[in-house]
Amino acid sequence: SLVITGTQAQFTGTAENKTAKGRKKSKVTFTVTVTDNDAGPADTFSITLSNGYSASATLTNGDIIVD
């Protein structure tokens, strides 16, 4: 699914997670959120998985545009 609210976009889905050797598979759900904080590298993004993994960052270069 995709939801856009103002300058923020969020999409969710399901993916397959494999171990390092590719032997074991499991399904995880994910949520990705991006925020357009005006022009330039102040924009942010994050990803969260249902298995507890999460990561986020602020761009050091580039520009996320949410229309």
Coordinates of N, CA and C in Angstrom, one line a residue:
S1 N 0.8 -1.2 0.0 CA 0.0 0.0 0.0 C 0.9 1.2 0.0
L2 N 0.4 2.3 -0.5 CA 1.1 3.6 -0.5 C 0.1 4.7 0.0
V3 N 0.7 5.5 1.0 CA -0.1 6.6 1.6 C 0.8 7.8 1.5
I4 N 0.3 8.9 0.9 CA 1.0 10.2 0.9 C 0.2 11.2 1.7
T5 N 0.9 11.8 2.6 CA 0.3 12.8 3.5 C 1.2 14.0 3.5
G6 N 0.8 15.1 2.8 CA 1.7 16.3 2.8 C 3.0 15.9 2.1
T7 N 4.1 16.1 2.9 CA 5.4 15.9 2.3 C 6.0 14.5 2.8
Q8 N 5.1 13.6 3.3 CA 5.6 12.3 3.7 C 4.9 11.2 2.9
A9 N 5.6 10.2 2.5 CA 5.1 9.0 1.9 C 5.5 7.8 2.6
Q10 N 4.5 6.9 2.7 CA 4.8 5.6 3.4 C 4.2 4.5 2.6
F11 N 5.1 3.4 2.4 CA 4.5 2.3 1.7 C 4.9 1.0 2.5
T12 N 4.0 0.0 2.4 CA 4.2 -1.2 3.1 C 4.0 -2.4 2.1
G13 N 4.5 -3.5 2.6 CA 4.4 -4.7 1.8 C 4.9 -5.9 2.5
T14 N 5.1 -7.0 1.7 CA 5.6 -8.3 2.3 C 6.8 -8.7 1.4
A15 N 7.8 -9.2 2.1 CA 9.0 -9.7 1.3 C 9.5 -11.0 1.9
E16 N 10.4 -11.6 1.2 CA 10.9 -12.9 1.6 C 12.3 -12.6 2.2
N17 N 12.6 -13.1 3.4 CA 13.8 -12.9 4.1 C 14.6 -14.2 4.0
K18 N 15.9 -14.2 3.6 CA 16.7 -15.4 3.5 C 17.9 -15.3 4.4
T19 N 18.4 -16.4 4.9 CA 19.6 -16.4 5.7 C 20.8 -16.1 4.8
A20 N 22.0 -15.9 5.4 CA 23.2 -15.6 4.7 C 23.5 -16.6 3.6
K21 N 23.2 -17.9 3.9 CA 23.5 -19.0 3.0 C 22.3 -19.3 2.1
G22 N 21.2 -18.5 2.3 CA 20.1 -18.7 1.4 C 19.3 -20.0 1.7
R23 N 19.5 -20.7 2.7 CA 18.8 -21.9 3.0 C 17.4 -21.7 3.6
K24 N 17.3 -20.9 4.6 CA 16.1 -20.7 5.3 C 15.3 -19.4 4.8
K25 N 14.1 -19.6 4.6 CA 13.3 -18.4 4.1 C 12.2 -18.1 5.1
S26 N 11.8 -16.9 5.2 CA 10.7 -16.5 6.0 C 10.1 -15.2 5.4
K27 N 8.8 -15.0 5.7 CA 8.2 -13.8 5.2 C 8.2 -12.7 6.2
V28 N 8.5 -11.5 5.8 CA 8.4 -10.3 6.7 C 7.6 -9.3 6.1
T29 N 7.0 -8.5 6.9 CA 6.3 -7.3 6.4 C 7.2 -6.1 6.6
F30 N 7.1 -5.1 5.7 CA 8.0 -3.9 5.8 C 7.2 -2.7 5.7
T31 N 7.7 -1.6 6.3 CA 7.2 -0.3 6.2 C 8.4 0.7 5.8
V32 N 8.2 1.4 4.8 CA 9.2 2.4 4.4 C 8.6 3.8 4.4
T33 N 9.2 4.7 5.1 CA 8.7 6.1 5.2 C 9.8 7.0 4.7
V34 N 9.4 7.9 3.8 CA 10.2 9.0 3.4 C 9.6 10.3 3.7
T35 N 10.5 11.3 4.0 CA 10.0 12.7 4.3 C 10.7 13.7 3.5
D36 N 10.0 14.5 2.7 CA 10.6 15.6 1.9 C 10.7 16.8 2.8
N37 N 11.8 17.1 3.3 CA 12.0 18.3 4.2 C 12.5 19.5 3.4
D38 N 11.9 19.8 2.3 CA 12.3 20.9 1.4 C 13.4 20.4 0.5
A39 N 14.0 21.3 -0.3 CA 15.0 20.9 -1.2 C 16.3 20.5 -0.5
G40 N 17.0 19.5 -1.1 CA 18.3 19.1 -0.6 C 18.3 18.0 0.4
P41 N 19.5 17.8 1.0 CA 19.8 16.6 1.8 C 19.2 16.6 3.2
A42 N 18.2 17.4 3.5 CA 17.6 17.3 4.9 C 16.5 16.2 4.9
D43 N 16.3 15.6 3.8 CA 15.2 14.6 3.6 C 15.6 13.3 4.4
T44 N 14.6 12.6 4.9 CA 14.9 11.4 5.7 C 14.1 10.2 5.1
F45 N 14.6 9.0 5.5 CA 13.9 7.8 5.1 C 14.2 6.8 6.2
S46 N 13.2 5.8 6.3 CA 13.4 4.7 7.3 C 12.7 3.5 6.8
I47 N 13.2 2.3 7.2 CA 12.6 1.1 6.9 C 12.5 0.3 8.2
T48 N 11.4 -0.4 8.4 CA 11.1 -1.2 9.6 C 10.6 -2.6 9.1
L49 N 11.2 -3.7 9.6 CA 10.7 -5.0 9.3 C 10.0 -5.6 10.5
S50 N 9.1 -6.5 10.2 CA 8.3 -7.2 11.3 C 9.2 -8.1 12.1
N51 N 10.4 -8.4 11.7 CA 11.3 -9.3 12.5 C 12.1 -8.5 13.4
G52 N 11.9 -7.2 13.5 CA 12.6 -6.3 14.5 C 13.7 -5.4 13.9
Y53 N 14.1 -5.7 12.7 CA 15.1 -4.8 12.1 C 14.5 -3.5 11.7
S54 N 15.4 -2.4 11.9 CA 15.0 -1.1 11.5 C 16.2 -0.3 11.2
A55 N 16.1 0.6 10.3 CA 17.2 1.5 9.9 C 16.6 2.9 9.4
S56 N 17.3 3.9 9.7 CA 16.9 5.2 9.2 C 18.1 6.1 8.9
A57 N 17.9 7.2 8.1 CA 19.0 8.1 7.9 C 18.5 9.4 7.3
T58 N 19.3 10.4 7.3 CA 19.1 11.6 6.6 C 20.0 11.7 5.4
L59 N 19.5 12.1 4.3 CA 20.3 12.1 3.1 C 21.5 13.0 3.3
T60 N 22.6 12.6 2.7 CA 23.8 13.4 2.7 C 24.0 14.1 1.3
N61 N 23.2 13.6 0.4 CA 23.2 14.1 -1.0 C 21.9 13.7 -1.7
G62 N 21.5 14.5 -2.6 CA 20.2 14.2 -3.3 C 19.0 14.9 -2.7
D63 N 17.8 14.4 -3.2 CA 16.6 15.1 -2.8 C 15.5 14.1 -3.0
I64 N 14.7 13.9 -2.0 CA 13.5 13.1 -2.1 C 12.3 14.1 -2.4
I65 N 11.6 13.8 -3.4 CA 10.4 14.6 -3.8 C 9.2 13.9 -3.6
V66 N 8.3 14.4 -2.8 CA 7.0 13.7 -2.6 C 5.9 14.7 -3.2
D67 N 5.3 14.2 -4.2 CA 4.2 15.0 -4.9 C 2.9 14.4 -4.7

